[in-house]
Coordinates of C-alpha atoms in Angstrom, one line a residue:
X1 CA 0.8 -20.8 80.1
X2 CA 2.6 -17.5 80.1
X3 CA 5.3 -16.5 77.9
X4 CA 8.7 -16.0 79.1
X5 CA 10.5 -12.9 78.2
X6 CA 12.8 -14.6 75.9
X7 CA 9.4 -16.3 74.1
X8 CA 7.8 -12.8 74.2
X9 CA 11.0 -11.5 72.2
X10 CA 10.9 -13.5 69.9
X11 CA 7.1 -12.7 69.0
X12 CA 8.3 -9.1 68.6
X13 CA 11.0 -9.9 66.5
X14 CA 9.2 -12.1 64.4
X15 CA 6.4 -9.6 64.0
X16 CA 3.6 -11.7 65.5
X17 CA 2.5 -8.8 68.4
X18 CA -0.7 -7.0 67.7
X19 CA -1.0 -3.1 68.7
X20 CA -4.0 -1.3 69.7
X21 CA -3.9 2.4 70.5
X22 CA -6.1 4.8 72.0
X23 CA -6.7 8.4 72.0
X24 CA -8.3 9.1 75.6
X25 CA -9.3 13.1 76.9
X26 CA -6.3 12.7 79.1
X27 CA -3.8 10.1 77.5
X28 CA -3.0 8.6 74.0
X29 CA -1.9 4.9 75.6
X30 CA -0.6 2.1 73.1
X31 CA -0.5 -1.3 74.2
X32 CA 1.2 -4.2 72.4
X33 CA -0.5 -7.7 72.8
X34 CA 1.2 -11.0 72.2
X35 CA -0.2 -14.4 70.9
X36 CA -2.3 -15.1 74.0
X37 CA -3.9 -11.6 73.9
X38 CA -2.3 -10.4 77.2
X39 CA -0.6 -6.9 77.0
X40 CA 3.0 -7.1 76.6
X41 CA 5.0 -3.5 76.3
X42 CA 2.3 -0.4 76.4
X43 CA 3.4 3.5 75.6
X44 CA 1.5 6.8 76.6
X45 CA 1.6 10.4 76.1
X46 CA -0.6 12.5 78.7
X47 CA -2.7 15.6 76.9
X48 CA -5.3 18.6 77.7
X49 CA -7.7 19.6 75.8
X50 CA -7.9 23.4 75.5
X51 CA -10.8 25.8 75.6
X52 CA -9.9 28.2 72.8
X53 CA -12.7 31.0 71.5
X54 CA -15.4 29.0 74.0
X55 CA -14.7 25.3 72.2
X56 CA -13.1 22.7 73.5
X57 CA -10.5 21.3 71.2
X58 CA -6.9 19.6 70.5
X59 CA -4.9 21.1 67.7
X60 CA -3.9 18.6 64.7
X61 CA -0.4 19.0 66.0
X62 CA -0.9 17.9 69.3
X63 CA -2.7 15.4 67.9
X64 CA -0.1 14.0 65.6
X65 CA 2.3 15.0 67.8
X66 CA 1.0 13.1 71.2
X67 CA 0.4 9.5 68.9
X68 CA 4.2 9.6 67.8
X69 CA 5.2 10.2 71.3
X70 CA 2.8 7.1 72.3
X71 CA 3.9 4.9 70.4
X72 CA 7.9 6.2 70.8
X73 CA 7.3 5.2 74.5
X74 CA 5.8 1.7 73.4
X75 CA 9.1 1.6 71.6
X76 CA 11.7 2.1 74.4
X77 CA 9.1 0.1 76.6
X78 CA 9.7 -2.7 74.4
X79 CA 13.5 -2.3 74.1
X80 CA 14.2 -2.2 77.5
X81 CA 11.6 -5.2 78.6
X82 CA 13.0 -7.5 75.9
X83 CA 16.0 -6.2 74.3
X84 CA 14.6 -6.5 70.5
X85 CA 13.1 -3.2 68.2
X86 CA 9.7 -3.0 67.2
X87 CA 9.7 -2.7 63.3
X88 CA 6.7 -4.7 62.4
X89 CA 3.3 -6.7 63.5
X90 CA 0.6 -8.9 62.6
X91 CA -2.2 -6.6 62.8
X92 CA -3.0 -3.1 64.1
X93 CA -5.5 -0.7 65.0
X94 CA -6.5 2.8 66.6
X95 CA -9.2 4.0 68.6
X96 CA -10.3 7.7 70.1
X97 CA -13.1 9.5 71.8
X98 CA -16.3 9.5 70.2
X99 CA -17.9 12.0 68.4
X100 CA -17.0 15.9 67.5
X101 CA -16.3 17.6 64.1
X102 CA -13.7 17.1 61.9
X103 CA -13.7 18.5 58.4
X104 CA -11.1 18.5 55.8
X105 CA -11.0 20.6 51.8
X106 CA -10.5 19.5 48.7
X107 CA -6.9 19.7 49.8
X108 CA -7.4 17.9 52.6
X109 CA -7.0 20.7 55.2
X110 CA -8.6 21.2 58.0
X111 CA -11.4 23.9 57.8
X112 CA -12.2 24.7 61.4
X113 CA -10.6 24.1 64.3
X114 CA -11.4 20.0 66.1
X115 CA -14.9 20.4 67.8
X116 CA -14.3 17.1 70.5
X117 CA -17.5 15.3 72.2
X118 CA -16.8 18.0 75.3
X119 CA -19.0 20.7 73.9
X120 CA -22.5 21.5 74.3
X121 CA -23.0 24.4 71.5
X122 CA -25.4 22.2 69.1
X123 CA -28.7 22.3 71.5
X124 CA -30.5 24.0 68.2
X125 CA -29.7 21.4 65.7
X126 CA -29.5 18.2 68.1
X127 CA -33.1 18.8 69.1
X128 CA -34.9 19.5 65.1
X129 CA -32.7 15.9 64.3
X130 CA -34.1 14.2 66.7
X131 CA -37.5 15.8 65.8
X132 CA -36.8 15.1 62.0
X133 CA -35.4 11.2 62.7
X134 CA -37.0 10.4 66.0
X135 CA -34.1 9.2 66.8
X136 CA -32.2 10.9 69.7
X137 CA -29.3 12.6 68.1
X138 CA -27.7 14.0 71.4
X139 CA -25.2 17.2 71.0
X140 CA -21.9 15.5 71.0
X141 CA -22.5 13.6 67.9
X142 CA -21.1 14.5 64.5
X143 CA -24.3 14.9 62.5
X144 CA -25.7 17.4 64.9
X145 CA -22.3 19.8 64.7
X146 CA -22.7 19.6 61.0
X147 CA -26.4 20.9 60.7
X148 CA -25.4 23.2 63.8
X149 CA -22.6 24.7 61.7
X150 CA -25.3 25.4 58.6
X151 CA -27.5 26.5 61.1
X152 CA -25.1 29.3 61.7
X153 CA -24.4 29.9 58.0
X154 CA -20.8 28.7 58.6
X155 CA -18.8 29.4 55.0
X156 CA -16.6 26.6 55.7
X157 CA -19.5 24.2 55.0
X158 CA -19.8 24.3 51.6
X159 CA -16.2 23.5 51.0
X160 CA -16.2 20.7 53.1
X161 CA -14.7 17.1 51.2
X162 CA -14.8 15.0 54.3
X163 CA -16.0 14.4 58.0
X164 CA -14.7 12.5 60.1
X165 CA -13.4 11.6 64.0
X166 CA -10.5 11.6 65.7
X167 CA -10.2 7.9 65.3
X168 CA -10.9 7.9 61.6
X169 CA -8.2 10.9 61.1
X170 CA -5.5 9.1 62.4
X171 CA -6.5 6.2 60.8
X172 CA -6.4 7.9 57.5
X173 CA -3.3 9.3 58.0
X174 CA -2.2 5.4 58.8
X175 CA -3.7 3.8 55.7
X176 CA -4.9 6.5 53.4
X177 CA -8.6 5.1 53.8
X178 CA -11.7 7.2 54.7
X179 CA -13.6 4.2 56.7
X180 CA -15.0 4.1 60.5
X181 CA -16.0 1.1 62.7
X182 CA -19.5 0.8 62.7
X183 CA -19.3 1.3 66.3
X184 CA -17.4 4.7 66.1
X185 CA -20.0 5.8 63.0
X186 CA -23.0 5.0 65.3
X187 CA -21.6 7.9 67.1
X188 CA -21.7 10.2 63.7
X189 CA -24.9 9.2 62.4
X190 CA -27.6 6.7 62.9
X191 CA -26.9 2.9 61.8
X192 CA -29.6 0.7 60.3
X193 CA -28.4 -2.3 62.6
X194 CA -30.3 -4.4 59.5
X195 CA -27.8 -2.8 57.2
X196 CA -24.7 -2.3 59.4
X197 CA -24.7 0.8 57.5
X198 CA -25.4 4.2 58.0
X199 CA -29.7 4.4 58.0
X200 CA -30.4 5.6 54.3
X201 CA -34.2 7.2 54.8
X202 CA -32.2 9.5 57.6
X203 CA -29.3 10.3 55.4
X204 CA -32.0 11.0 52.8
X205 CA -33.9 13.3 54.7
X206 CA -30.4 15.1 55.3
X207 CA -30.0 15.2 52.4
X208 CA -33.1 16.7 51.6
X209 CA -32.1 19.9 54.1
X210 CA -28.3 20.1 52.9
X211 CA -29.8 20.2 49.2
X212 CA -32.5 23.2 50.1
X213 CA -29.5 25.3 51.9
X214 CA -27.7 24.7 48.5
X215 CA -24.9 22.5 50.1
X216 CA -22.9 20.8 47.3
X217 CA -22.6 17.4 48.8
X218 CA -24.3 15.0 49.7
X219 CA -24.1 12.7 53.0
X220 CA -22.2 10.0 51.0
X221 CA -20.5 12.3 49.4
X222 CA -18.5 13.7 52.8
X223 CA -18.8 10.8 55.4
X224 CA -16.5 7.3 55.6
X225 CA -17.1 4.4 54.5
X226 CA -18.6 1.8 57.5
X227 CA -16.9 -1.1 58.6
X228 CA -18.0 -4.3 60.8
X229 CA -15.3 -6.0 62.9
X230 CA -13.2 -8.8 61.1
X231 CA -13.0 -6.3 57.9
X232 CA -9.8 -5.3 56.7
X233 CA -9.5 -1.1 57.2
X234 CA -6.5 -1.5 54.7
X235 CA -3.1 -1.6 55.4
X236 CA -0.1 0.8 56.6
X237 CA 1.1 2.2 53.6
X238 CA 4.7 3.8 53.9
X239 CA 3.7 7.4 54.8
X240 CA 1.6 6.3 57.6
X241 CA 4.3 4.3 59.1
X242 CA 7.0 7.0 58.2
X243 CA 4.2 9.5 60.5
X244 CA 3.7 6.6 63.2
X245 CA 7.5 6.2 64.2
X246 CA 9.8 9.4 62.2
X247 CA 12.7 7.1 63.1
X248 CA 12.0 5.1 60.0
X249 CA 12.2 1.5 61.6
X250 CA 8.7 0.5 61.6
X251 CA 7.8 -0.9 58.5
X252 CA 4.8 -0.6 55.9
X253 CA 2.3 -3.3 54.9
X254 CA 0.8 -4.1 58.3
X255 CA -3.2 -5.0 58.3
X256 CA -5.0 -2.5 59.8
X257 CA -8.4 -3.3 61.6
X258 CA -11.6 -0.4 60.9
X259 CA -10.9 2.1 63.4
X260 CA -13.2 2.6 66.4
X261 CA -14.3 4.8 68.9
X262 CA -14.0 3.9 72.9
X263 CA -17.5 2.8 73.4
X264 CA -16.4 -0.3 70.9
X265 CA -13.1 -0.7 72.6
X266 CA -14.9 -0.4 75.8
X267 CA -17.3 -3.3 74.9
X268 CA -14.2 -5.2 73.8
X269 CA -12.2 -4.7 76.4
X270 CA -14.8 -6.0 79.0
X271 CA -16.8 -8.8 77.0
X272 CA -19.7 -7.2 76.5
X273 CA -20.9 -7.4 72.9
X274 CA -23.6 -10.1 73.6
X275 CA -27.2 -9.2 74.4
X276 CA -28.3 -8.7 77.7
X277 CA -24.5 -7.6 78.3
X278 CA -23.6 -4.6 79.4
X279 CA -20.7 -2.4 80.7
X280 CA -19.2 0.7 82.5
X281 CA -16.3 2.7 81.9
X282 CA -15.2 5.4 84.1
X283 CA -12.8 7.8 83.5
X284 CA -12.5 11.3 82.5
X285 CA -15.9 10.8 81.4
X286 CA -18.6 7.5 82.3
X287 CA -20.5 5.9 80.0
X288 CA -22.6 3.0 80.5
X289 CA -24.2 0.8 77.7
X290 CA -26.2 -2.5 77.7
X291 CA -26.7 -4.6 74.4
X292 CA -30.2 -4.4 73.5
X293 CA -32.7 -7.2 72.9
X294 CA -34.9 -4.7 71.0
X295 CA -35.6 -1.8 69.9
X296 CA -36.8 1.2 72.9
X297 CA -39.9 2.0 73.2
X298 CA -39.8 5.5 72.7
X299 CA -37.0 8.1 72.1
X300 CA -35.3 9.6 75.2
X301 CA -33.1 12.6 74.9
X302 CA -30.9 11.0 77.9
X303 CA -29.9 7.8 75.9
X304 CA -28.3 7.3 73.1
X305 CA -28.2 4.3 70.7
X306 CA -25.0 3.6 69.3
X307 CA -23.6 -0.2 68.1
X308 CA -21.5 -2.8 69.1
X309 CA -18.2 -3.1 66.9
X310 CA -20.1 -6.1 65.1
X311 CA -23.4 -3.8 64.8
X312 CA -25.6 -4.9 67.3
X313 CA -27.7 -2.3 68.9
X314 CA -26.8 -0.6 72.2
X315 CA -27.8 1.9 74.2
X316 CA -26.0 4.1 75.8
X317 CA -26.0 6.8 79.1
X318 CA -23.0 9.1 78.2
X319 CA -22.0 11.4 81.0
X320 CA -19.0 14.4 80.3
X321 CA -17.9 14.2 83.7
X322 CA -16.9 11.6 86.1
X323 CA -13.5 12.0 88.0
X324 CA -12.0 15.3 87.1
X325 CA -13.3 17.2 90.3
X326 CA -12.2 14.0 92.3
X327 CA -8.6 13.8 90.8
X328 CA -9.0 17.9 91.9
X329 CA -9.9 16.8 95.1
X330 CA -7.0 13.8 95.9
X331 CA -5.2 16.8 94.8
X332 CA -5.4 19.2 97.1
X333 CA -4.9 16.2 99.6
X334 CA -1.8 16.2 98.4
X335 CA -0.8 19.5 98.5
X336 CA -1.7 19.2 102.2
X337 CA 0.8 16.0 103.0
X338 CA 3.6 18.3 100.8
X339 CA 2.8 21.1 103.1
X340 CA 3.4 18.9 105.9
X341 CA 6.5 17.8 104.7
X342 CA 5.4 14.3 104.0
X343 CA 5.7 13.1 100.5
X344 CA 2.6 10.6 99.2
X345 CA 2.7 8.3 96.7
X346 CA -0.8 9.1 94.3
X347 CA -1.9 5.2 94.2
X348 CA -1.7 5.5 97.9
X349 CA -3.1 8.6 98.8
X350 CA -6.4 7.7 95.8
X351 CA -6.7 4.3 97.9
X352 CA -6.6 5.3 101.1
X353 CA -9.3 8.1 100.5
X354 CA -11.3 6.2 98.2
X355 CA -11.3 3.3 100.7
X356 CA -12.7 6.1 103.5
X357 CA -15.3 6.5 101.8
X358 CA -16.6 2.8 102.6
X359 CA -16.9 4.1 106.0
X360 CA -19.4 7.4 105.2
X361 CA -23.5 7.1 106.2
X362 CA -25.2 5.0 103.0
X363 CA -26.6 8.6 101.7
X364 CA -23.4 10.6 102.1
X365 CA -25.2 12.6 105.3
X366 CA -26.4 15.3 103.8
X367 CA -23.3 16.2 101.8
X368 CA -24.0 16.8 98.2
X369 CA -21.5 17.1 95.4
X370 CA -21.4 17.9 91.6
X371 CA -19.1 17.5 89.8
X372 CA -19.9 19.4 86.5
X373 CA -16.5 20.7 84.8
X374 CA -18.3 20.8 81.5
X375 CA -22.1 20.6 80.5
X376 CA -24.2 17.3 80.9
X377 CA -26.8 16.8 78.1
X378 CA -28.6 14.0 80.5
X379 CA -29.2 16.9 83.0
X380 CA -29.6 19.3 80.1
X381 CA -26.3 21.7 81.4
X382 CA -24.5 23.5 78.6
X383 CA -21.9 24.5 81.3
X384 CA -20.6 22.8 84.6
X385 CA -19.7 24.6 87.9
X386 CA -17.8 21.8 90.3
X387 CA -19.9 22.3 93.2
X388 CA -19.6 21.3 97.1
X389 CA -23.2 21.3 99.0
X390 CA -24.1 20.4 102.5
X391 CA -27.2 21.1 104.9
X392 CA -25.8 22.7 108.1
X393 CA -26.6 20.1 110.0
X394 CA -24.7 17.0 107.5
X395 CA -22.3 15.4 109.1
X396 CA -19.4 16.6 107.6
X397 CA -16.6 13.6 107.7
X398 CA -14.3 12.4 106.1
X399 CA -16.0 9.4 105.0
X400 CA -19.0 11.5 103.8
X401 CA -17.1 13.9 102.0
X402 CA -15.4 11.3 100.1
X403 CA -18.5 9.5 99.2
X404 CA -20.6 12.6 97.9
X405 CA -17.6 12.6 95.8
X406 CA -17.6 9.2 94.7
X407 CA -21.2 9.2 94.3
X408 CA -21.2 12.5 92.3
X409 CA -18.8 10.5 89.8
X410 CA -21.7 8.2 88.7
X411 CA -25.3 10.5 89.5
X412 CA -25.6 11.5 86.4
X413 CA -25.0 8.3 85.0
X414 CA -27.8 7.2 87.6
X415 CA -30.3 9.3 86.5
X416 CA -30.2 7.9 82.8
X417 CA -30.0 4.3 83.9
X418 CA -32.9 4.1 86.1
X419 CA -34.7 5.1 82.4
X420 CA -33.5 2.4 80.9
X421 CA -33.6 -0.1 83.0
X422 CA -36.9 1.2 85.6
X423 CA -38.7 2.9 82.8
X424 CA -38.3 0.9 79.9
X425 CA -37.7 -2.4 81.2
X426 CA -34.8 -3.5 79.8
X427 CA -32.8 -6.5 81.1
X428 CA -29.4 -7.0 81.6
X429 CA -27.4 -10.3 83.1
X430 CA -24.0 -8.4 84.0
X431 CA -22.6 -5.3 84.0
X432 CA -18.5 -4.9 83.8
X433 CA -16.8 -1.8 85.0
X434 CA -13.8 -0.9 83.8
X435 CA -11.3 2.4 84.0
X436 CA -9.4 4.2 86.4
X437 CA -12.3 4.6 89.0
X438 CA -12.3 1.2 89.3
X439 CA -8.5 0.5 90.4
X440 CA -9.2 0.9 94.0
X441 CA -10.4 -2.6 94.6
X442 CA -14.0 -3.1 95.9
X443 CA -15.0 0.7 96.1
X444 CA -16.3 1.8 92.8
X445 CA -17.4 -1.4 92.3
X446 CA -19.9 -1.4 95.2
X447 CA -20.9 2.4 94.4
X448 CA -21.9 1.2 91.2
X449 CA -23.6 -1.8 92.3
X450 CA -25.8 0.2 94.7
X451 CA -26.4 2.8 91.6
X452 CA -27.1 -0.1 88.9
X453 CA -29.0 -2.0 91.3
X454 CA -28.1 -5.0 89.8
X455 CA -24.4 -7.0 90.2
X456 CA -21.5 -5.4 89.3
X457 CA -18.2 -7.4 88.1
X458 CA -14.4 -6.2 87.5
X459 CA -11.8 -8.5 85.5
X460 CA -8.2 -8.3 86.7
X461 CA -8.1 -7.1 82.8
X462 CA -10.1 -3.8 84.2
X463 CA -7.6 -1.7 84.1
X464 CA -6.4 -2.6 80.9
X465 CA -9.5 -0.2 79.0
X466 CA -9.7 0.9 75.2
X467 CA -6.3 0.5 74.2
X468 CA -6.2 -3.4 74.8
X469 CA -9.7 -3.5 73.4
X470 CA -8.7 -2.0 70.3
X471 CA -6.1 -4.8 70.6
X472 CA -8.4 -7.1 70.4
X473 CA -10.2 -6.0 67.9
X474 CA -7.3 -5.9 65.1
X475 CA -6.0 -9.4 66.5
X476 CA -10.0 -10.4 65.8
X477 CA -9.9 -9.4 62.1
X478 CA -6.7 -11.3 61.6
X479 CA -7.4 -14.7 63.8
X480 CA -10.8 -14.9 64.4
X481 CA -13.1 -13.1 62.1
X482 CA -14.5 -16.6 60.5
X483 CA -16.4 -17.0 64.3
X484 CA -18.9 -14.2 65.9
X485 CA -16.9 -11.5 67.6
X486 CA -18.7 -12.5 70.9
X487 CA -17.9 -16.1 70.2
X488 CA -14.1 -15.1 69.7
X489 CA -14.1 -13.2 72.7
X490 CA -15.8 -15.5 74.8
X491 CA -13.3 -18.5 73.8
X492 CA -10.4 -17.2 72.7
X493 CA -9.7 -14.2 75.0
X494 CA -11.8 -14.4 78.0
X495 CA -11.9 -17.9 79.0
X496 CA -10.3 -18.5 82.0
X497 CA -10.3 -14.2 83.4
X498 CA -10.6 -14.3 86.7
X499 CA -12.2 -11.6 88.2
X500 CA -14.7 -10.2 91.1
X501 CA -18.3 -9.6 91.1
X502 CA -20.3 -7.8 93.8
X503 CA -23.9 -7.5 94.6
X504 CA -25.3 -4.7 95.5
X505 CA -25.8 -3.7 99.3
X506 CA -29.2 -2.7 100.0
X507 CA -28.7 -0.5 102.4
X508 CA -26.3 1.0 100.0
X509 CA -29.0 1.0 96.9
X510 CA -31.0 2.8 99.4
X511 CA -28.7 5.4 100.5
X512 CA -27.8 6.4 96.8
X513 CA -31.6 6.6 95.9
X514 CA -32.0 9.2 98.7
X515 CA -28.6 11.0 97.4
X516 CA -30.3 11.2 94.0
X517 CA -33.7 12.3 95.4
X518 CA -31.5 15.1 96.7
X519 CA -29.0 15.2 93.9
X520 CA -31.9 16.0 91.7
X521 CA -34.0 18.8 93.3
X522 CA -30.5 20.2 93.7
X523 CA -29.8 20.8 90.4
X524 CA -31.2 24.0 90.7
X525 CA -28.4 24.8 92.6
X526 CA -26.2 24.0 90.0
X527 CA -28.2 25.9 87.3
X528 CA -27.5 29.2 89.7
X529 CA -24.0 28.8 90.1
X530 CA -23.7 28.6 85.6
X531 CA -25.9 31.1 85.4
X532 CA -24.3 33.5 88.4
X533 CA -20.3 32.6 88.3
X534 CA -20.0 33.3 84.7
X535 CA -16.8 32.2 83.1

């Protein structure tokens, strides 16, 4: 039964509401959840990453900067809905983007400037990891910027006190302790899903190389501590709420669930920590991962293997891009209904194009998109050109335009599932897709089924994403941790969701495996266009 708005004030007042936050490439969104895990108030801050000296990053400032203004949002959000201030809650917990460099001194400053997931400048070190582990240890991940930075004789290297990502940096700032979800350390380093921990004969042979380029730390020395889910990740202590809300309301002592990175949320957020599970998200980036019954059998530079937020092996296809050239697009679309005078609502305009789209030939007729802002390790690209394609004789609609475009949000991602799932065999009982591609009803979904080849279901809790994940997650460690996470998921969360599932078309599945055949001989194409329309 739903709560009424006086019944969901009093839960706030009384402290019972649970937050999650989440630190996305394009929005820091913080979503209160009340006793029946749906979201009650939410908050958001939008953000850019910037390209400054050839690396994409976000300075500490914005960072701080952009979570205060979150969760300052949440606040008014909360005020106006139910008349009642948020000073304190049963359980907390934040989330980010995978991935990147963070290092800190002795002093606890930061030594270089915030390396995110986004770049592609560790090619050297990524590939003699993998090599040494034989374990794919693809560019974005923290380990690899490390031994790229010694690599290039860095001087900040030696000094370095503590690593760390973006989720574990505002979580230390929270609670004052150095500790990651084991799903956001899978993304740092390899985890011994025996263990739960980070694998010791890889950190040893790290060790080994850090010790012979007279490095004064060790591994355990610099990294956090790993957490499962249901672990306590400490508490707010009174500077971390003091940074949280300046206004001074908000008060210390709340628990504080291990931090985790969006893959974990991800999982979370769609019920898809069990094996043979598996799920899409699809924003600014796609990602798609499927919970492993065992181990692969080999090591392919296109997948990665990361965890589940209870450590359960997963692999993953991580794409960079997804929808920033079609949010370019939908775009200029709207400059062209300003132009005319004729002011467009965006959910309308994205619905109505994405909805054309249904209507283009199953293989886009010959119209070919990429969609390559940044580089794609899957495609092995260290840089993207956005790119628009066609034979002369394509048929050049509407419909078809739209649908190269739709299509080019999930090729890549294509391309490194038809390993997984072709090539290694693996098996998979449903996939959930959640983000913003997803909101149009019925269109990504069906996309996605063709590209899967397999079914395809969104909750009505898609569009929810990481935030509400993380949500779940803290209200997990403080109501639930005494049952499987899946089991608490399952029963406690899920039961009930409605939602739609769609199998895939096969004259769509057939069309998208002639839009990759083409997709893929015209990467060459793409290759010309980084290597003759220099930056």
């Amino acid at each position: 039964m739903k709560l009424t708005r006086e019944e969901i004030g009093r839960v706030i007042a009384d402290g019972q509401a649970i937050l999650g936050m989440e630190l996305g490439s394009t929005r820091i969104k913080a979503v209160l959840i009340g006793p029946d895990h749906a979201p009650i108030a939410q908050g958001e801050h939008e953000w850019e990453n910037q390209l400054v000296d050839g690396i994409w990053t976000y300075s500490l400032e914005a960072v701080r900067s952009g979570v205060q203004d979150a969760y300052a949002d949440l606040k008014r959000d909360v005020l106006e809905k139910y008349g009642v201030e948020l000073t304190r809650m049963a359980a907390m917990g934040v989330s980010a983007m995978m991935h990147g460099y963070l290092v800190f001194d002795k002093k606890d400053e930061l030594l270089v400037p915030f390396r995110t997931w986004r770049n592609t400048i560790t090619e050297e070190a990524a590939g003699k990891l993998t090599e040494l582990f034989q374990y794919n240890i693809p560019q974005r991940w923290s380990i690899a910027h490390l031994y790229q930075a010694m690599l290039n004789r860095e001087p900040h290297v030696k000094d370095i006190c503590f690593q760390t990502t973006l989720a574990g940096y505002i979580h230390w700032l929270l609670t004052g302790e150095k500790v990651l979800g084991v799903g956001e350390a899978s993304g740092m380093f390899p985890i011994d899903t025996k263990t739960k921990q980070f694998d010791a004969k890889m950190v040893s042979a790290f060790n080994q190389i850090a010790a012979s380029r007279d490095m004064p730390w060790t591994l355990q020395d610099i990294f956090p501590k790993v957490l499962c889910a249901g672990e306590s990740g400490g508490v707010l202590m009174e500077e971390g709420a003091r940074f949280l809300d300046p206004s001074g309301s908000l008060q210390a002592g709340i628990p504080v669930c291990p931090p985790e990175g969006d893959a974990g949320t991800g999982m979370a957020a769609t019920n898809s920590v069990k094996v043979r599970t598996g799920n899409i998200s699809a924003g600014t980036s796609i990602f798609a991962m499927v919970v492993l019954e065992k181990e692969l059998k080999k090591v392919h530079r296109e997948l990665d293997l990361v965890t589940t937020p209870d450590g359960k092996l997963v692999a993953m296809v991580h794409c960079n891009n997804c929808t920033s050239d079609l949010n370019a697009w939908v775009g200029i679309f709207r400059q062209f209904a300003e132009s005319l005078g004729v002011d467009v609502d965006m959910n309308t305009l994205y619905g109505t194009l994405y909805r054309k789209a249904l209507e283009g030939d199953p293989d886009c007729g010959g119209v070919l998109a990429y969609n390559y802002y940044s580089g794609e390790g899957v495609t092995a690209f260290d840089e993207g050109r956005p790119l628009l394609v066609r034979r002369p004789d394509s048929k050049f609609t509407l419909a078809n335009f739209m649908r190269a475009n739709l299509y080019s949000a999930a090729a890549t991602l294509k391309v490194g599932l038809d390993i997984l799932l072709k090539e290694e065999g693996v098996k998979v009982d449903s996939m959930l897709g959640h983000g913003g591609l997803f909101k149009t009803e019925g269109v990504a979904q069906r996309f996605m089924a063709a590209a899967v080849g397999a079914p395809v279901a969104v909750m009505e809790t898609a569009g929810e994403g990481g935030p509400w994940g993380m949500a779940l997650l803290a209200a997990y460690m403080v109501k639930g941790s005494q049952m499987p996470l899946a089991d608490y998921l399952e029963t406690q969360v899920f039961a009930g969701t409605e939602g739609s599932v769609m199998e895939p078309d096969q004259e769509d599945v057939q069309g998208f495996d002639a839009f990759i055949a083409d997709y893929v001989r015209g990467l060459a194409i793409e290759r010309a266009a980084v290597e003759n329309f220099p930056l």
